[in-house]
Coordinates of C-alpha atoms in Angstrom, one line a residue:
X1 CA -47.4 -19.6 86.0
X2 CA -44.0 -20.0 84.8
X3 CA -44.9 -23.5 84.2
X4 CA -47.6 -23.3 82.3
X5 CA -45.9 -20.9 80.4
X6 CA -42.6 -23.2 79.5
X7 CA -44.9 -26.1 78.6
X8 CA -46.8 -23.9 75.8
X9 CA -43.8 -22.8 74.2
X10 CA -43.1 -26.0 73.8
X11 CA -46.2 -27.0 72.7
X12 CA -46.0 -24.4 70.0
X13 CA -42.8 -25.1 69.0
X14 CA -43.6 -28.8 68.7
X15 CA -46.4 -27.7 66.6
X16 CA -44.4 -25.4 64.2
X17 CA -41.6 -28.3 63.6
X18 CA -44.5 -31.2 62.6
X19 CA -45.8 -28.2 60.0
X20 CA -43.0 -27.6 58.0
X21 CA -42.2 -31.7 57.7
X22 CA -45.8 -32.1 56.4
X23 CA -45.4 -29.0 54.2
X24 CA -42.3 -30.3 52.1
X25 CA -43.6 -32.5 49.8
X26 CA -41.0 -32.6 46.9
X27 CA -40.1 -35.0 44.8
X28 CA -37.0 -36.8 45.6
X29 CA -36.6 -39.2 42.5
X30 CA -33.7 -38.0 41.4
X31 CA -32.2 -38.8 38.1
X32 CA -28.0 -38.4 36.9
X33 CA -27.4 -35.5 34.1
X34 CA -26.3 -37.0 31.2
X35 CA -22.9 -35.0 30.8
X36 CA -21.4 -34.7 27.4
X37 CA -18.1 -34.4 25.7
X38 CA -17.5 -32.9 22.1
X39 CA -14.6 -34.0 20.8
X40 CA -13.2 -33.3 17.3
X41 CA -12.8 -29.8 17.9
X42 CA -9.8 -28.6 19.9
X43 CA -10.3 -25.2 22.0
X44 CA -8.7 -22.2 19.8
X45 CA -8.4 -24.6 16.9
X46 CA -7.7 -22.6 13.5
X47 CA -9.8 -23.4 10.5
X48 CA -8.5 -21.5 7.4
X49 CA -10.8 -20.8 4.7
X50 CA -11.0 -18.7 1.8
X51 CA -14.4 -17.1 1.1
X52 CA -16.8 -17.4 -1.6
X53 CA -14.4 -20.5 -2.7
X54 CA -14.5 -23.0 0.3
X55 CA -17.0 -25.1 2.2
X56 CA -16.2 -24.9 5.8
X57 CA -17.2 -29.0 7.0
X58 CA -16.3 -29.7 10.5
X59 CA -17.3 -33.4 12.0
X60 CA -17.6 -33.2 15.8
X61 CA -17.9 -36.5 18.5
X62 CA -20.4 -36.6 20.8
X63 CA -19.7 -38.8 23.6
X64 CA -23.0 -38.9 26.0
X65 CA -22.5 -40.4 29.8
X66 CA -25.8 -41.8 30.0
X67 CA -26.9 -42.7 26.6
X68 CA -25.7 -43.5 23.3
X69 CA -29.2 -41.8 21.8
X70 CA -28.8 -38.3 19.9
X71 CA -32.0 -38.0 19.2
X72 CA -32.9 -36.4 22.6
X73 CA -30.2 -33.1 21.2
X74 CA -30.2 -30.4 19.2
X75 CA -27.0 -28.7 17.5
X76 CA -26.5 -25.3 16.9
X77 CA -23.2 -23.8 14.8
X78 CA -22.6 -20.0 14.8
X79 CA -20.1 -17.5 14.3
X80 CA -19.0 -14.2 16.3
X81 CA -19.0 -10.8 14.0
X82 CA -17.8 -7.8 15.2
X83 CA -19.8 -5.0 13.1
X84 CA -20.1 -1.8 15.4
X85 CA -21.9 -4.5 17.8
X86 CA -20.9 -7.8 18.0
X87 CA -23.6 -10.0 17.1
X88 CA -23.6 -14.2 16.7
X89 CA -24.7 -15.5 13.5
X90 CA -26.2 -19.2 12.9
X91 CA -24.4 -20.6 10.0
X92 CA -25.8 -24.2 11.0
X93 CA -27.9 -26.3 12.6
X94 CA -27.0 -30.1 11.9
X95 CA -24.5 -32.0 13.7
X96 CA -21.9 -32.2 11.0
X97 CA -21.0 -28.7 9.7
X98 CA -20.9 -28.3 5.3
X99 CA -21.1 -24.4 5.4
X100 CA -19.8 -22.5 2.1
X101 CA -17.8 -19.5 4.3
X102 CA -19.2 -16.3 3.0
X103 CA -16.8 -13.9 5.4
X104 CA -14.8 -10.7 5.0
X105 CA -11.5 -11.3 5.6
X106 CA -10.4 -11.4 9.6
X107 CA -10.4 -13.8 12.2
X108 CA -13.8 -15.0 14.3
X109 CA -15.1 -17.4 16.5
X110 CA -16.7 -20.3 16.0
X111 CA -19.1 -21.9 18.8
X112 CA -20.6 -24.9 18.6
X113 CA -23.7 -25.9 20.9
X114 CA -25.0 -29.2 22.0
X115 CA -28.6 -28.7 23.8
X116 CA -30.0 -31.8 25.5
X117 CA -33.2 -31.5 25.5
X118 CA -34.7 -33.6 28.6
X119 CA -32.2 -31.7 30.8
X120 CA -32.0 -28.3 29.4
X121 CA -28.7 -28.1 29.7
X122 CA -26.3 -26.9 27.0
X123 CA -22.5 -27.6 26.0
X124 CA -20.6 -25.3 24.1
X125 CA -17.3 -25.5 22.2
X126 CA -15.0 -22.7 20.9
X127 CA -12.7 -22.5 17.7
X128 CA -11.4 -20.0 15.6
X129 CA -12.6 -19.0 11.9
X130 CA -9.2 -17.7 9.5
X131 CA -11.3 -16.1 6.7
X132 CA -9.3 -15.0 3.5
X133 CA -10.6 -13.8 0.2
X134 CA -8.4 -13.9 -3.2
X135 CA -8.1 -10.4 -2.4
X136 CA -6.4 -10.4 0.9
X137 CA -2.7 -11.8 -0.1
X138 CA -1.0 -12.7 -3.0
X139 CA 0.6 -11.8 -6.4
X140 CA -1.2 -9.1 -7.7
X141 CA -0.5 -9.0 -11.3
X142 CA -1.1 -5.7 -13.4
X143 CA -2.3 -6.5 -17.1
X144 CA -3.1 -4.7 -20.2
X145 CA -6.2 -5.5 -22.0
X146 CA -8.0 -3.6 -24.8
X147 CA -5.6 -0.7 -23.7
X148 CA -7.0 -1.0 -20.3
X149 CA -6.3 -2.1 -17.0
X150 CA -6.6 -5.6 -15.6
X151 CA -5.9 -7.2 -12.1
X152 CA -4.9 -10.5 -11.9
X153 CA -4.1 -12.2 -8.4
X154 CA -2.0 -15.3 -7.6
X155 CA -4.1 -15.8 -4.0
X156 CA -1.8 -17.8 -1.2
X157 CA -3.9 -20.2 0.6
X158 CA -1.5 -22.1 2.2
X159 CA 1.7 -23.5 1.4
X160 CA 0.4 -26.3 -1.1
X161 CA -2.2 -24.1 -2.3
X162 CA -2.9 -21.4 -4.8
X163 CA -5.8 -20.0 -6.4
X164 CA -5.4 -18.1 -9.7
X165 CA -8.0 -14.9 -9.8
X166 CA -8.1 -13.4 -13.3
X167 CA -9.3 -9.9 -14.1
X168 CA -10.8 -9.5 -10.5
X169 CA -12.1 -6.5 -10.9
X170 CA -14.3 -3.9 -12.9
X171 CA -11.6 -1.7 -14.8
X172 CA -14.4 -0.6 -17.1
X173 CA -14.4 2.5 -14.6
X174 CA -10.3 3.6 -15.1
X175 CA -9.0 5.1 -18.1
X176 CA -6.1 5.5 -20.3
X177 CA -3.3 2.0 -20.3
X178 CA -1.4 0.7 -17.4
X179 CA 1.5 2.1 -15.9
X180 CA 2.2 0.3 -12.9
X181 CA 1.6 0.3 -9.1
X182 CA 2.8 1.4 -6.1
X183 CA 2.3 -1.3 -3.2
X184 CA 2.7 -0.3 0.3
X185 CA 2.3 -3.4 3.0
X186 CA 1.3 -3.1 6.7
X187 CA -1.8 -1.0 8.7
X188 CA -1.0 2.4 6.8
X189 CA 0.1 0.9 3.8
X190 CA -1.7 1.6 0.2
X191 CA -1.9 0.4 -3.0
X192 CA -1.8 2.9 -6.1
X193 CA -2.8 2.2 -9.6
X194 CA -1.1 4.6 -12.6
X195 CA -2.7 4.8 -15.8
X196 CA -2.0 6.9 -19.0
X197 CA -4.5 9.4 -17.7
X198 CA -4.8 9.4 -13.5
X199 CA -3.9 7.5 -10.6
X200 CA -6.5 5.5 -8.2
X201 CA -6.0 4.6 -5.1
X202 CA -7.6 0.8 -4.5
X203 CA -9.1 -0.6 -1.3
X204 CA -5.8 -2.9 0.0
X205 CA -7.9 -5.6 1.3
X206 CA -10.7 -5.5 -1.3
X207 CA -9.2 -4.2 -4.4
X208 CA -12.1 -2.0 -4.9
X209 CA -12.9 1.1 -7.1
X210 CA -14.5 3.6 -6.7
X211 CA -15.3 7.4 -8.0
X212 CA -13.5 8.6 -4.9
X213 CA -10.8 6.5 -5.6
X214 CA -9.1 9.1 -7.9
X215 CA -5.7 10.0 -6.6
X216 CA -6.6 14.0 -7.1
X217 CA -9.2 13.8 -3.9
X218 CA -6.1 13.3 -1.9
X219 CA -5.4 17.1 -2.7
X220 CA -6.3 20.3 -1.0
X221 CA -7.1 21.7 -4.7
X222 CA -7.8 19.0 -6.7
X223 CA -6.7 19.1 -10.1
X224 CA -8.6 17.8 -13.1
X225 CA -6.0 14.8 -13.2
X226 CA -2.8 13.3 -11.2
X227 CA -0.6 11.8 -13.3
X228 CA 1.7 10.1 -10.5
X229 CA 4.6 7.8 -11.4
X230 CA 5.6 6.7 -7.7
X231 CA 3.9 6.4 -4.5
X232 CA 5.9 5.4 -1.3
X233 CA 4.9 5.2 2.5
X234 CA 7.4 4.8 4.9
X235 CA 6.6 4.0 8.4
X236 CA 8.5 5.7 10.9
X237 CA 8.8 6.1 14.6
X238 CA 6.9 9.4 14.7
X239 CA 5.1 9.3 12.0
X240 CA 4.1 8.4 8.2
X241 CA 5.7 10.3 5.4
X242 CA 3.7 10.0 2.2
X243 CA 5.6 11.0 -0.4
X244 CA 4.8 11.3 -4.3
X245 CA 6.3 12.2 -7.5
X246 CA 4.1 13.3 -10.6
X247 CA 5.4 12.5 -14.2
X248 CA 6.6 16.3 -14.2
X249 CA 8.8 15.6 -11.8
X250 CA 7.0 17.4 -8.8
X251 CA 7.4 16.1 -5.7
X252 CA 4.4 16.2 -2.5
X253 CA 4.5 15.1 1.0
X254 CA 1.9 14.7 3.9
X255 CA 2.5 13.0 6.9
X256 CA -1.0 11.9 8.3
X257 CA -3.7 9.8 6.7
X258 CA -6.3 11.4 6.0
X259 CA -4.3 14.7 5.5
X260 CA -4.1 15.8 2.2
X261 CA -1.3 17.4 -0.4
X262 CA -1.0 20.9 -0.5
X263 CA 1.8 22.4 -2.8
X264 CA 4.8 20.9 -4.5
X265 CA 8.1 20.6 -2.4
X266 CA 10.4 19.8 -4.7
X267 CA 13.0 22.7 -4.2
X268 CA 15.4 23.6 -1.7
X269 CA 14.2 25.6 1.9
X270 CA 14.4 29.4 1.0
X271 CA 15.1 28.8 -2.8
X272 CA 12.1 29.4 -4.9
X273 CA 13.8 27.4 -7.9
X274 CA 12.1 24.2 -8.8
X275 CA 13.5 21.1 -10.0
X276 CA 12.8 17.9 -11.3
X277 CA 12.3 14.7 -9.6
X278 CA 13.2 11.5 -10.9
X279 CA 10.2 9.0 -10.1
X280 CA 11.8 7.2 -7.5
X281 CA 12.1 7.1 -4.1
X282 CA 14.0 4.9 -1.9
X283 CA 13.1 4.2 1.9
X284 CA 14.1 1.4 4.4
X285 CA 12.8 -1.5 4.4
X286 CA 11.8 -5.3 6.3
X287 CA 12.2 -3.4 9.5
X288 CA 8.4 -2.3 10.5
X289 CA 8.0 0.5 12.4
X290 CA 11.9 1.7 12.5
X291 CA 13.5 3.2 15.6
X292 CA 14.6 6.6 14.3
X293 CA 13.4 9.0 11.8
X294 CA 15.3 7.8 8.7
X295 CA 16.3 9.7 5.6
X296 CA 13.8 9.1 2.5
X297 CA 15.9 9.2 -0.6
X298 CA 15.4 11.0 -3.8
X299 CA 17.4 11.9 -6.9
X300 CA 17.4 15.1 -8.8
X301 CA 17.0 14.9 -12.5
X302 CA 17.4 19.0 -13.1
X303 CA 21.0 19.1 -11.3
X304 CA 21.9 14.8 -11.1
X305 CA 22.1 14.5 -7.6
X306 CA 21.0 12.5 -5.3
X307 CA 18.5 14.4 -2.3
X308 CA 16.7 13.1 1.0
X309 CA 13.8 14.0 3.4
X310 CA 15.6 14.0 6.6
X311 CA 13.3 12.4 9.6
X312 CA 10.6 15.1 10.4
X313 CA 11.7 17.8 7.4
X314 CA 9.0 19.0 5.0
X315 CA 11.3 19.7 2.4
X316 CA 14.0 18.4 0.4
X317 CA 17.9 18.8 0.4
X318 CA 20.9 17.6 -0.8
X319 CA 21.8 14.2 0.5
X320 CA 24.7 14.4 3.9
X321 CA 26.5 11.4 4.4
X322 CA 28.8 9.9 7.5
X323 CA 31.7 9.7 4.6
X324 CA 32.3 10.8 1.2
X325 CA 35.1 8.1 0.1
X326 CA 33.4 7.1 -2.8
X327 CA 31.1 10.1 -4.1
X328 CA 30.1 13.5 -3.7
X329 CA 26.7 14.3 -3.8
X330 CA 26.5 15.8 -7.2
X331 CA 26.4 13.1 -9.7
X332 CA 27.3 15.2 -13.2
X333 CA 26.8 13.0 -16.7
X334 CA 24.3 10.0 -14.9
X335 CA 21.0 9.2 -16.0
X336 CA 19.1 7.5 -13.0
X337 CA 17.4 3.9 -14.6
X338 CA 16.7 2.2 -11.0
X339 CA 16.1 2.5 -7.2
X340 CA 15.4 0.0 -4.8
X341 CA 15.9 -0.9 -1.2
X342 CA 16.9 -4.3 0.0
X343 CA 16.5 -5.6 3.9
X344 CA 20.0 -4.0 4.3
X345 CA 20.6 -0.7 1.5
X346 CA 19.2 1.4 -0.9
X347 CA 20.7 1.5 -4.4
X348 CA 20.4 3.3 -7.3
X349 CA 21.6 2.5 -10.8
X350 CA 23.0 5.2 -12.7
X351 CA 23.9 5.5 -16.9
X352 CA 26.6 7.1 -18.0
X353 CA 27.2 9.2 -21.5
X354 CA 29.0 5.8 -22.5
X355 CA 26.2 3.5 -22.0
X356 CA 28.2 2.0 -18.6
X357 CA 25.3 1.3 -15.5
X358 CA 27.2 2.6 -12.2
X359 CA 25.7 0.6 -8.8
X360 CA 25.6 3.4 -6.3
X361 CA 24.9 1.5 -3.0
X362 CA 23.6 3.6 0.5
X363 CA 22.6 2.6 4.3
X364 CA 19.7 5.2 5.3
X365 CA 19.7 5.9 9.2
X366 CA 18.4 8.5 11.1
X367 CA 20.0 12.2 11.8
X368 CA 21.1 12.0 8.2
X369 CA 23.8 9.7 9.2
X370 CA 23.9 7.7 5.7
X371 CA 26.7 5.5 4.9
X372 CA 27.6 5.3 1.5
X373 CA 28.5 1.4 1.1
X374 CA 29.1 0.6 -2.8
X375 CA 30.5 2.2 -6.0
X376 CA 30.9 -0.2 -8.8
X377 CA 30.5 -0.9 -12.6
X378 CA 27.8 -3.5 -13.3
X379 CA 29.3 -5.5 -15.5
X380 CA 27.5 -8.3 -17.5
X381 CA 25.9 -8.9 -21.4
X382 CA 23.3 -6.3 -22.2
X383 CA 23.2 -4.5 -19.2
X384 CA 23.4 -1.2 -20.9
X385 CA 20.1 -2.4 -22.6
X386 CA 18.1 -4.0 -19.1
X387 CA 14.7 -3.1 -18.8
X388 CA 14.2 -4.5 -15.4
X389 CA 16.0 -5.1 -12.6
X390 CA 15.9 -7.0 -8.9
X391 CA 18.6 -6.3 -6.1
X392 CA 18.0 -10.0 -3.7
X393 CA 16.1 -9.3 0.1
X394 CA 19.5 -10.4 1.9
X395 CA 22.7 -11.7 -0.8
X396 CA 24.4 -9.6 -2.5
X397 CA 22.8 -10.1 -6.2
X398 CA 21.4 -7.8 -8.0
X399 CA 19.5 -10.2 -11.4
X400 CA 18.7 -8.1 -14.4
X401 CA 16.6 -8.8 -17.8
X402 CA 17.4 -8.1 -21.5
X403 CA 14.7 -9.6 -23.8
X404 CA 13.8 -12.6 -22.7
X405 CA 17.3 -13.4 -20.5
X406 CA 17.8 -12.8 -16.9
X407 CA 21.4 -12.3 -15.3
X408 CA 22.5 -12.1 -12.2
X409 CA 25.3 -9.9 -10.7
X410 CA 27.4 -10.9 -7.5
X411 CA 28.5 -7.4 -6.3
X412 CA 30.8 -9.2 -3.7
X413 CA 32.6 -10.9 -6.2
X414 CA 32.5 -8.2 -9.2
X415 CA 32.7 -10.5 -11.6
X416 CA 30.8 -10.1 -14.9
X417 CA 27.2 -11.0 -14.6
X418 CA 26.0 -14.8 -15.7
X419 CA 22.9 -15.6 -17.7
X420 CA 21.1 -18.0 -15.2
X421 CA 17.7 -17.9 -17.2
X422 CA 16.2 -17.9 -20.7
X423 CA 12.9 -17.6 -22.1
X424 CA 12.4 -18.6 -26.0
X425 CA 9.6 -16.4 -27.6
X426 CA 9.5 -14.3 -24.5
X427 CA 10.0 -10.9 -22.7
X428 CA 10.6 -10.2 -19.2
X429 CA 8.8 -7.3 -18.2
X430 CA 9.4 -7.6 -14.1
X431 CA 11.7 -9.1 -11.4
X432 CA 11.0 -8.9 -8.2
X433 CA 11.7 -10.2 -4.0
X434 CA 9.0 -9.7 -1.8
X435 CA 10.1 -8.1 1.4
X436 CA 7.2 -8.3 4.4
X437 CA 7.3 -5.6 6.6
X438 CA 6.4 -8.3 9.5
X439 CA 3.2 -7.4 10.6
X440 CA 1.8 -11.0 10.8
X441 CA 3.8 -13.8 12.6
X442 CA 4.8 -15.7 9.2
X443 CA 5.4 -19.1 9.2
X444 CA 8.8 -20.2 7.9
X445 CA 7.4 -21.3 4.5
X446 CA 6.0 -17.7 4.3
X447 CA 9.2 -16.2 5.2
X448 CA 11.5 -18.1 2.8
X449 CA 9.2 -16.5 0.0
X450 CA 11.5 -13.3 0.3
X451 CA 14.2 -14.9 -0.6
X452 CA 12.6 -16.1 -4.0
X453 CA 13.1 -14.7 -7.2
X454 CA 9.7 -13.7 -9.2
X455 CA 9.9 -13.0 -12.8
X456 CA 7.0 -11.8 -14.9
X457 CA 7.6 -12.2 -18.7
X458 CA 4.8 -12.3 -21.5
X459 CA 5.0 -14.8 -24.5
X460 CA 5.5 -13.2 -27.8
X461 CA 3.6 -15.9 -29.6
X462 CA 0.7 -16.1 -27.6
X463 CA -2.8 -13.2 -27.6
X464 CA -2.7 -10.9 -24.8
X465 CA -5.7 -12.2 -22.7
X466 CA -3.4 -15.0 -22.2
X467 CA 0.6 -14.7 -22.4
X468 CA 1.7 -13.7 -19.3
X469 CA 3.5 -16.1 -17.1
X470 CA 4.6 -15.4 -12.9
X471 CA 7.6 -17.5 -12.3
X472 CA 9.3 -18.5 -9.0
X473 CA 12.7 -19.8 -8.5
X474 CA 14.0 -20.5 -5.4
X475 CA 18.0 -19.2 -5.0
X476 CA 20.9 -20.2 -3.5
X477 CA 23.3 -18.7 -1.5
X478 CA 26.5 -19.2 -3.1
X479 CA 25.5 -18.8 -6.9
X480 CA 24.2 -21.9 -7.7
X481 CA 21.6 -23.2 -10.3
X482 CA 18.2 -21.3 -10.0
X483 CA 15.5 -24.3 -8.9
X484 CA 11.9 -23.7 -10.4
X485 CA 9.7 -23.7 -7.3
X486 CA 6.2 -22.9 -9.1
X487 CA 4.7 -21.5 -12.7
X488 CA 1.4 -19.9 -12.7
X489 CA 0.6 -19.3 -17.0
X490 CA -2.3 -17.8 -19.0
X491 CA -2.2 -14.6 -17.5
X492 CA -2.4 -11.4 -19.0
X493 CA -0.3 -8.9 -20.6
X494 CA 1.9 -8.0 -17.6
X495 CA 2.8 -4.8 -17.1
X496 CA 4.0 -4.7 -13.0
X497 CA 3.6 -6.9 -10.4
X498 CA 4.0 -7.5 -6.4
X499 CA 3.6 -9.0 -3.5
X500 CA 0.6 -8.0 -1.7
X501 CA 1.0 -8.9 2.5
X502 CA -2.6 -9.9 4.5
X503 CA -3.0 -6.6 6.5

């Protein structure tokens, strides 16, 4: 039995083996995947654009293993938004790309997709979308134009490449003439417009308007108006101070965005005795996020002396200094005309009874350990009569305009100031040295621009709509000739102007 048994397992087994070779009946006529290469378009490649002005046009090279025919694929372009969701948008479907970029500003990804359609397979390459608008970096240029405010821009594309924006947006909505603006660079930063009437704070990135943009919804109790003269962020280790100074001299502080300004701060702790502020404030700056609390400095117009907001205080008090060698605190018989910080100080220019301008010159640090670093006279022609001044980023100049003349200063040397520009039929209304707070990895062409002087002067000959000029001169080290780098003319009226960073 155990025979018969053995051979019909086998049998069966024999059986099962010759049914699944006549079961498989697949084709076997293989044919090789026609593999393909896009070239043309490097992985992570960077294609800078400025929106609502450029045409994006990208010309890949298809290389096919198989077959020189491109007939048999299909092409697909698209770009990755982040909205809430991220989402991928088709912005072409040919195989060269001519698309006009319509972005916000921000960086995205590109793909582009090769389908073959007789294998179904797809090939995909990566790059990387730099989307600008004019709104995103450049000069921003406050005018004055039937006794309203207008914004022009002086948009950076690249270093060869400027666009002029002019009267770029709606001012129809702000009232009362132009003041100025307050310009504060970096993730927290803000940009304030002052007017006869209010103060608005614009969209940085868009330059936008709105209702809500009125200064006095930044206040517990809003009042009817707020007449601001100076705005100033600084960006700390532990926090943001916002502090801001109102044309009567009261000073506000708040120390979180979105937090808003309660009551006026401008006396001393346990004194009920208010005084006035002068409208500026000086802060450290070129260092981005510091490493200690610094002090904020102020200046008190009611008793001339000069104040600080030590790191973490909520209140003013009179400025303390590592040494006192070359002034006590109290400055009696000094009108304050200036303040500005530098890469390095903070200095203040101060007017005497006998028209003399005094350069006060100050290291901020933290713990209220402030260095007092210069005292001088600023000598030069017309200096008692300046109506704009510039201290340099990083050389010891400080340039100042009467009229139409500019003149710079060497406080190393202390030598009387020397004219180093003239404008015929001209005033010069603003000087100026960018300083970035060094968010963005610049290039070196970008960083050399803080070096450069800017000087906004309007022609006396020529209808407001049109007589502004932005010029910038590149300047040397070791008081040399100025050197024109680039004019930008037919602007408006100027009133202010700055250097706006790409947040």
């Amino acid at each position: 039995m155990k025979t018969v048994y053995r051979f019909l397992l086998v049998a069966l087994l024999a059986m099962a083996a010759t049914s699944c070779l006549y079961e498989d009946k697949g084709n076997y006529d293989y044919h090789a995947i026609n593999d393909i290469t896009i070239g043309g378009i490097a992985s992570g490649q960077e294609y800078p654009v400025v929106s609502f002005v450029d045409t994006l046009r990208i010309k890949p090279q298809i290389t096919c293993a198989q077959s020189t025919d491109e007939s048999t694929l299909e092409y697909q372009w698209s770009v990755l938004i982040t909205e809430g969701e991220q989402y991928e948008r088709v912005i072409g479907k040919e195989k060269n790309l001519e698309w006009p970029a319509d972005l916000k500003a921000g960086k995205y990804t590109g793909l582009f997709k090769v389908y073959d359609k007789i294998s179904g397979l797809s090939w995909i390459q990566s790059f990387k979308i730099v989307a600008t608008t004019v709104t995103s970096e450049g000069y921003l240029v406050l005018c004055r134009q039937e006794n309203r405010p207008r914004m022009d821009i002086i948009h950076t594309v690249d270093q060869d490449r400027e666009l002029v924006g002019r009267d770029i947006f709606d001012g129809g909505s702000l009232v009362g003439e132009p003041i100025g603006f307050d310009y504060t660079s970096g993730l927290w930063g803000s940009l304030v417009l002052h007017t006869s009437e209010s103060s608005w704070s614009l969209n940085t990135q868009e330059l936008t308007i709105s209702e809500e943009s009125d200064l006095k919804y930044e206040f517990g109790m809003p009042p009817a108006s707020v007449d601001a003269r100076k705005v100033e962020i600084t960006t700390l280790r532990n926090d943001n101070v916002y502090v801001l100074i109102d044309a009567a001299g009261d000073m506000y502080i708040k120390r979180e965005w979105g937090e808003l300004y309660a009551l006026p701060i401008n006396h001393l702790k346990g004194e009920d005795t208010y005084f006035e502020m002068a409208p500026w404030i000086g802060v450290r700056k070129g260092k981005g996020i510091t490493q200690v609390d610094q002090s904020i400095m102020l200046f008190d117009n009611t008793n001339k002396r000069f104040m600080e907001i030590p790191g973490g205080a909520f209140l003013p008090r009179v400025m303390q200094y590592e040494n006192t060698d070359l002034w006590p605190s109290a400055q009696v018989d000094k009108e304050i005309i200036h303040m500005e910080s530098n890469m390095n100080y903070t200095f203040a220019l101060m007017k005497d009874s006998g028209g003399k301008v005094w350069m006060y010159g100050v290291e901020l640090n933290g713990d209220s350990k402030n260095v007092q670093k210069y005292l001088m006279e600023v000598k030069g022609s017309g200096i008692e009569k300046a109506t704009a001044f510039a201290f340099h980023s990083l050389y010891p100049y400080l340039f100042y305009a009467v009229g139409g003349e500019v003149y710079r200063f060497d406080y190393s040397m202390q030598a009387p100031a020397e004219k180093v520009l003239t404008y015929p039929d001209a005033t010069v209304v603003k000087l100026h040295f960018p300083i970035y707070l060094g968010w963005i990895a610049y290039a070196d062409w970008q960083k050399e621009r803080q070096y450069n002087l800017v000087v906004g002067y309007n022609n006396t000959k020529k209808p407001e709509t049109n007589c502004g000029t932005v010029a910038i001169y590149k300047v040397p080290a070791l008081r040399g000739d100025l050197t024109l780098c680039k004019e930008y003319t037919d602007l408006g009226y100027i009133i202010d102007l700055a250097y706006k960073e790409n947040n």
